[in-house]
């Protein structure tokens, strides 16, 4: 249930032209074949009473309220499960139907507590609505005489919602939402007749069941049986603001529902292009960090990092930044300062930071946290396709016949997209997973991968070459597509067909049997619609960029680019990775991925900004660290990224930060990086921001403020004021003007404005005169660069090897309930699922080390050591261990190294040679919570 | 930990990726990559390293450095 009712047509729409004409209560309507009578009626403006039906779920036909009469048909069929037929004449309101419906309602009401005056639904209840709609006036079975279930237990185990069994009408909407929308199958209806009841798992509390707390059941519930605790505690919200989630790159649209300035709940928006009414545990529930007491709301300064922070006025903080930045430039040169933009901030906030660096700082020393995640996507897709962007919209996966997931774990990291993917897999699409770990997708309810290629970490390029070798040597190339759309194919064909690229030759390197690779390649090539989805398991390698090009080669060779159901699609880690990259955050590119050496592009900005722009690339983040240590780089502005925790080789990062004269941190919290900061500028949460995020499908979504900035200033205002204090005029009246400047200067955004977004909801770039409503699928007629370019991808092993001293390979990743460095999710009830990082280790590797489940272990690499609790798991292959980096107390990046992608310097997080040793058999959780952050060199 | 200076280590890593090419082609690729993505002080450090004898620098990277001295 939700405060603002979006139209509910009762059953899902069907594809096709509206060719079936029917008449409902005298109103004619044409709908696609397969449409239900209920939906046709709704489209004709006729509401049919319903309880078990809702248009996010397939019809079920259990409540019997939606009965109708059809001319020439005996009985009173349920309109939700009855498809239209040409010429059908339907009546939804007759005395007979009214009597039947009242009878049904009497039965429901006789088995309901009728505590409406104290119910948390407070009138937001479909059961109550239907009692009114059906004209229920009395209950023949007695009011107060039936079974009211008031002694039924309420399951309060989930931190975010309650299950009050007394109010349940056994409509199965929650069960079907869990099955059909989320795809987890955690719920069922147990018992029969009056004993029917919703059962999580094996009649377990929700928290102990397989429930992933996505909230789809809460949203589907027509009564207050499943209700947000916040609604129970605070009451129903009374206003709604439509905005966009600030967690992963799926970019779900939400209705923020409030009482005054207090967010009561977040309800996923049915018309949201990315999520279409679904959500995950983070987006729907984990917003409490925005009002967490840890938030710093006042600017602070200090002379040295050994000093105490001193709260100051905004004027003093901004003046301090500007004065010290200019002083450093006078003493050490223009290039001695720089900035880092954040993929958690809006496009407009990012744009002004890169503008501040280029126009006010006078250099190109601006980089973004995408450096450490998807920068190889930028390089690889630009080389092959012509631009840094996923090729499809999320909906496209519904048309895929074969889905290849490489180095991604969508059910944990991109759960709402994973639900789309699982739905398609349940419909029969085939799945190939390429990952060292047995991720959940490999085998989950009603989903099983046809092929799981458990490759050795660091051998992605070898695998993609082997797959392509099969395509080329077994005659599986889409010759027409290649001839018409691509270039440099013959050279690539000669390269990839060489014997050293065969699955047999590479099996020893990858550890994957050749026959399995050949079968996977044949499946992918057969399609007919084959799609690749990939994550940081592709990019965060020494050959991350090469692997991106390898996947592009494979897609082009099989003709899987440029239409629905195919493509090469990066699953972006953070909410605005795509946008922050689009906005010119890289040191070599102005907005729209245009190189700073391009005089024509510089000319656009030089004229508008009134200042020259350097024609040479600036420093990347790792280069900034190196230059800080060598003394040539002296000051850094950090927008919303916790580089001290998230970047690799923590000791090196800390040494670099300590070397800087001035570190300015703009963030919600005093994070790990703030320990090295001299100025702290409090930032705003997504609930306060006004602007846009761009998700992994290039969808530009509005982020609307639900409250004023708790800090008194928007982040873009702060950046503009710093630039002005440094002598560069930079003013905007609002963020709409910033987007207007982006549109004015960036061809792929030329049609974008807040007015357009408010009018149509969202658009996917390119959005310009050629595509005024955006571009869901790219490269349909031609590639952005004209011809798709095949690039030879020679496999070069990483220099990071296991040794006798460090015999295991560590790979890192994310878990469903936590997000990145955990700054947000650790300050929510999500810690109930993941209170600490753990080390997943194969039972064989554990046994030889004397490690048992829950034991404290040391994790050491050649650069550092930390300790954490062991979790024995045969999801891991022997020889590979895995952990997350959500908790600073563990500091997983203490052990990751300086190795990086050769083209972009994206760190090689996914391959670190380590040793694991037993520290103690057990350690109480409380003791862990009190431990100080891991000590590292120089700290 | 690598004991090489960052500019040497990073240039060598690029060279590793193009060793399969003809040496001239490889050097041209590396030089072009460095011009496109490296900041001025990194290029300067690389050239200074070459001037000092180029210890531990991959020959392909050294050849690329020579090309950097020429106009683009």
mmCIF file of N, CA and C in Angstrom, chain B residues 13-66:
data_model
loop_
_atom_site.group_PDB
_atom_site.id
_atom_site.type_symbol
_atom_site.label_atom_id
_atom_site.label_comp_id
_atom_site.label_asym_id
_atom_site.label_seq_id
_atom_site.Cartn_x
_atom_site.Cartn_y
_atom_site.Cartn_z
ATOM 1 N N UNK B 13 54.340 -1.756 -17.579
ATOM 2 C CA UNK B 13 53.080 -2.509 -17.646
ATOM 3 C C UNK B 13 52.381 -2.300 -18.992
ATOM 4 N N UNK B 14 52.468 -1.087 -19.522
ATOM 5 C CA UNK B 14 51.883 -0.842 -20.849
ATOM 6 C C UNK B 14 52.671 -1.613 -21.903
ATOM 7 N N UNK B 15 53.974 -1.593 -21.771
ATOM 8 C CA UNK B 15 54.815 -2.307 -22.740
ATOM 9 C C UNK B 15 54.485 -3.796 -22.761
ATOM 10 N N UNK B 16 54.201 -4.352 -21.600
ATOM 11 C CA UNK B 16 53.850 -5.781 -21.541
ATOM 12 C C UNK B 16 52.660 -6.115 -22.435
ATOM 13 N N UNK B 17 51.767 -5.170 -22.577
ATOM 14 C CA UNK B 17 50.526 -5.434 -23.309
ATOM 15 C C UNK B 17 50.704 -5.380 -24.825
ATOM 16 N N UNK B 18 51.785 -4.767 -25.282
ATOM 17 C CA UNK B 18 51.951 -4.595 -26.739
ATOM 18 C C UNK B 18 53.219 -5.284 -27.244
ATOM 19 N N UNK B 19 53.719 -6.194 -26.455
ATOM 20 C CA UNK B 19 54.960 -6.881 -26.839
ATOM 21 C C UNK B 19 54.753 -7.735 -28.100
ATOM 22 N N UNK B 20 53.514 -8.084 -28.373
ATOM 23 C CA UNK B 20 53.237 -8.909 -29.538
ATOM 24 C C UNK B 20 53.315 -8.110 -30.840
ATOM 25 N N UNK B 21 53.350 -6.788 -30.726
ATOM 26 C CA UNK B 21 53.359 -5.960 -31.931
ATOM 27 C C UNK B 21 54.777 -5.802 -32.462
ATOM 28 N N UNK B 22 54.865 -5.373 -33.705
ATOM 29 C CA UNK B 22 56.135 -4.944 -34.250
ATOM 30 C C UNK B 22 56.698 -3.839 -33.339
ATOM 31 N N UNK B 23 58.016 -3.845 -33.051
ATOM 32 C CA UNK B 23 58.568 -2.890 -32.073
ATOM 33 C C UNK B 23 58.247 -1.427 -32.373
ATOM 34 N N UNK B 24 58.302 -1.048 -33.634
ATOM 35 C CA UNK B 24 57.987 0.346 -33.969
ATOM 36 C C UNK B 24 56.519 0.659 -33.677
ATOM 37 N N UNK B 25 55.687 -0.294 -34.053
ATOM 38 C CA UNK B 25 54.254 -0.117 -33.821
ATOM 39 C C UNK B 25 53.970 -0.065 -32.312
ATOM 40 N N UNK B 26 54.659 -0.924 -31.584
ATOM 41 C CA UNK B 26 54.475 -0.951 -30.132
ATOM 42 C C UNK B 26 54.920 0.366 -29.508
ATOM 43 N N UNK B 27 56.054 0.851 -29.925
ATOM 44 C CA UNK B 27 56.561 2.114 -29.368
ATOM 45 C C UNK B 27 55.608 3.260 -29.700
ATOM 46 N N UNK B 28 55.079 3.246 -30.910
ATOM 47 C CA UNK B 28 54.136 4.306 -31.295
ATOM 48 C C UNK B 28 52.869 4.227 -30.456
ATOM 49 N N UNK B 29 52.402 2.998 -30.228
ATOM 50 C CA UNK B 29 51.192 2.832 -29.403
ATOM 51 C C UNK B 29 51.437 3.368 -27.991
ATOM 52 N N UNK B 30 52.574 2.987 -27.422
ATOM 53 C CA UNK B 30 52.863 3.417 -26.041
ATOM 54 C C UNK B 30 52.984 4.940 -25.980
ATOM 55 N N UNK B 31 53.685 5.502 -26.937
ATOM 56 C CA UNK B 31 53.869 6.962 -26.933
ATOM 57 C C UNK B 31 52.525 7.671 -27.037
ATOM 58 N N UNK B 32 51.694 7.169 -27.902
ATOM 59 C CA UNK B 32 50.371 7.771 -28.066
ATOM 60 C C UNK B 32 49.542 7.639 -26.777
ATOM 61 N N UNK B 33 49.654 6.473 -26.157
ATOM 62 C CA UNK B 33 48.914 6.259 -24.907
ATOM 63 C C UNK B 33 49.406 7.221 -23.818
ATOM 64 N N UNK B 34 50.722 7.374 -23.741
ATOM 65 C CA UNK B 34 51.272 8.260 -22.711
ATOM 66 C C UNK B 34 50.844 9.703 -22.964
ATOM 67 N N UNK B 35 50.864 10.117 -24.207
ATOM 68 C CA UNK B 35 50.429 11.485 -24.517
ATOM 69 C C UNK B 35 48.953 11.690 -24.152
ATOM 70 N N UNK B 36 48.175 10.659 -24.352
ATOM 71 C CA UNK B 36 46.726 10.786 -24.127
ATOM 72 C C UNK B 36 46.347 10.773 -22.655
ATOM 73 N N UNK B 37 47.131 10.043 -21.844
ATOM 74 C CA UNK B 37 46.673 9.793 -20.479
ATOM 75 C C UNK B 37 47.630 10.211 -19.365
ATOM 76 N N UNK B 38 48.863 10.514 -19.691
ATOM 77 C CA UNK B 38 49.811 10.850 -18.619
ATOM 78 C C UNK B 38 49.946 12.351 -18.450
ATOM 79 N N UNK B 39 50.031 12.752 -17.216
ATOM 80 C CA UNK B 39 50.228 14.154 -16.883
ATOM 81 C C UNK B 39 51.690 14.547 -17.129
ATOM 82 N N UNK B 40 51.883 15.829 -17.350
ATOM 83 C CA UNK B 40 53.184 16.341 -17.784
ATOM 84 C C UNK B 40 54.332 15.910 -16.873
ATOM 85 N N UNK B 41 54.143 15.974 -15.542
ATOM 86 C CA UNK B 41 55.277 15.668 -14.656
ATOM 87 C C UNK B 41 55.631 14.177 -14.712
ATOM 88 N N UNK B 42 54.658 13.333 -15.053
ATOM 89 C CA UNK B 42 54.970 11.903 -15.208
ATOM 90 C C UNK B 42 55.788 11.680 -16.479
ATOM 91 N N UNK B 43 55.407 12.381 -17.541
ATOM 92 C CA UNK B 43 56.183 12.277 -18.772
ATOM 93 C C UNK B 43 57.601 12.791 -18.533
ATOM 94 N N UNK B 44 57.682 13.893 -17.808
ATOM 95 C CA UNK B 44 58.998 14.477 -17.521
ATOM 96 C C UNK B 44 59.839 13.506 -16.705
ATOM 97 N N UNK B 45 59.218 12.865 -15.732
ATOM 98 C CA UNK B 45 59.944 11.903 -14.893
ATOM 99 C C UNK B 45 60.443 10.732 -15.728
ATOM 100 N N UNK B 46 59.616 10.305 -16.683
ATOM 101 C CA UNK B 46 60.026 9.186 -17.539
ATOM 102 C C UNK B 46 61.220 9.586 -18.402
ATOM 103 N N UNK B 47 61.144 10.770 -18.992
ATOM 104 C CA UNK B 47 62.241 11.218 -19.846
ATOM 105 C C UNK B 47 63.511 11.436 -19.032
ATOM 106 N N UNK B 48 63.345 11.965 -17.846
ATOM 107 C CA UNK B 48 64.505 12.155 -16.968
ATOM 108 C C UNK B 48 65.132 10.807 -16.621
ATOM 109 N N UNK B 49 64.286 9.824 -16.399
ATOM 110 C CA UNK B 49 64.778 8.487 -16.087
ATOM 111 C C UNK B 49 65.575 7.916 -17.262
ATOM 112 N N UNK B 50 65.048 8.140 -18.466
ATOM 113 C CA UNK B 50 65.770 7.673 -19.657
ATOM 114 C C UNK B 50 67.110 8.383 -19.762
ATOM 115 N N UNK B 51 67.111 9.690 -19.514
ATOM 116 C CA UNK B 51 68.357 10.456 -19.592
ATOM 117 C C UNK B 51 69.389 9.959 -18.583
ATOM 118 N N UNK B 52 68.874 9.418 -17.476
ATOM 119 C CA UNK B 52 69.785 8.937 -16.431
ATOM 120 C C UNK B 52 70.218 7.486 -16.666
ATOM 121 N N UNK B 53 69.905 6.948 -17.833
ATOM 122 C CA UNK B 53 70.337 5.586 -18.148
ATOM 123 C C UNK B 53 69.190 4.623 -18.343
ATOM 124 N N UNK B 54 68.016 4.987 -17.854
ATOM 125 C CA UNK B 54 66.824 4.162 -18.099
ATOM 126 C C UNK B 54 66.844 2.814 -17.426
ATOM 127 N N UNK B 55 67.434 2.733 -16.244
ATOM 128 C CA UNK B 55 67.510 1.444 -15.548
ATOM 129 C C UNK B 55 66.129 0.834 -15.366
ATOM 130 N N UNK B 56 66.038 -0.447 -15.634
ATOM 131 C CA UNK B 56 64.809 -1.241 -15.434
ATOM 132 C C UNK B 56 63.659 -0.836 -16.342
ATOM 133 N N UNK B 57 63.896 0.086 -17.252
ATOM 134 C CA UNK B 57 62.807 0.499 -18.153
ATOM 135 C C UNK B 57 62.761 -0.450 -19.348
ATOM 136 N N UNK B 58 61.582 -0.943 -19.646
ATOM 137 C CA UNK B 58 61.389 -1.848 -20.779
ATOM 138 C C UNK B 58 61.857 -1.146 -22.061
ATOM 139 N N UNK B 59 62.585 -1.865 -22.924
ATOM 140 C CA UNK B 59 63.074 -1.223 -24.162
ATOM 141 C C UNK B 59 61.939 -0.627 -25.008
ATOM 142 N N UNK B 60 60.797 -1.276 -25.009
ATOM 143 C CA UNK B 60 59.681 -0.703 -25.777
ATOM 144 C C UNK B 60 59.240 0.634 -25.178
ATOM 145 N N UNK B 61 59.233 0.712 -23.843
ATOM 146 C CA UNK B 61 58.875 1.969 -23.190
ATOM 147 C C UNK B 61 59.936 3.025 -23.438
ATOM 148 N N UNK B 62 61.185 2.582 -23.468
ATOM 149 C CA UNK B 62 62.263 3.525 -23.758
ATOM 150 C C UNK B 62 62.123 4.062 -25.175
ATOM 151 N N UNK B 63 61.789 3.178 -26.107
ATOM 152 C CA UNK B 63 61.591 3.628 -27.490
ATOM 153 C C UNK B 63 60.418 4.594 -27.578
ATOM 154 N N UNK B 64 59.396 4.332 -26.777
ATOM 155 C CA UNK B 64 58.249 5.246 -26.748
ATOM 156 C C UNK B 64 58.670 6.601 -26.196
ATOM 157 N N UNK B 65 59.519 6.576 -25.181
ATOM 158 C CA UNK B 65 59.993 7.838 -24.601
ATOM 159 C C UNK B 65 60.727 8.661 -25.648
ATOM 160 N N UNK B 66 61.507 7.981 -26.470
ATOM 161 C CA UNK B 66 62.224 8.700 -27.529
ATOM 162 C C UNK B 66 61.235 9.392 -28.466
#
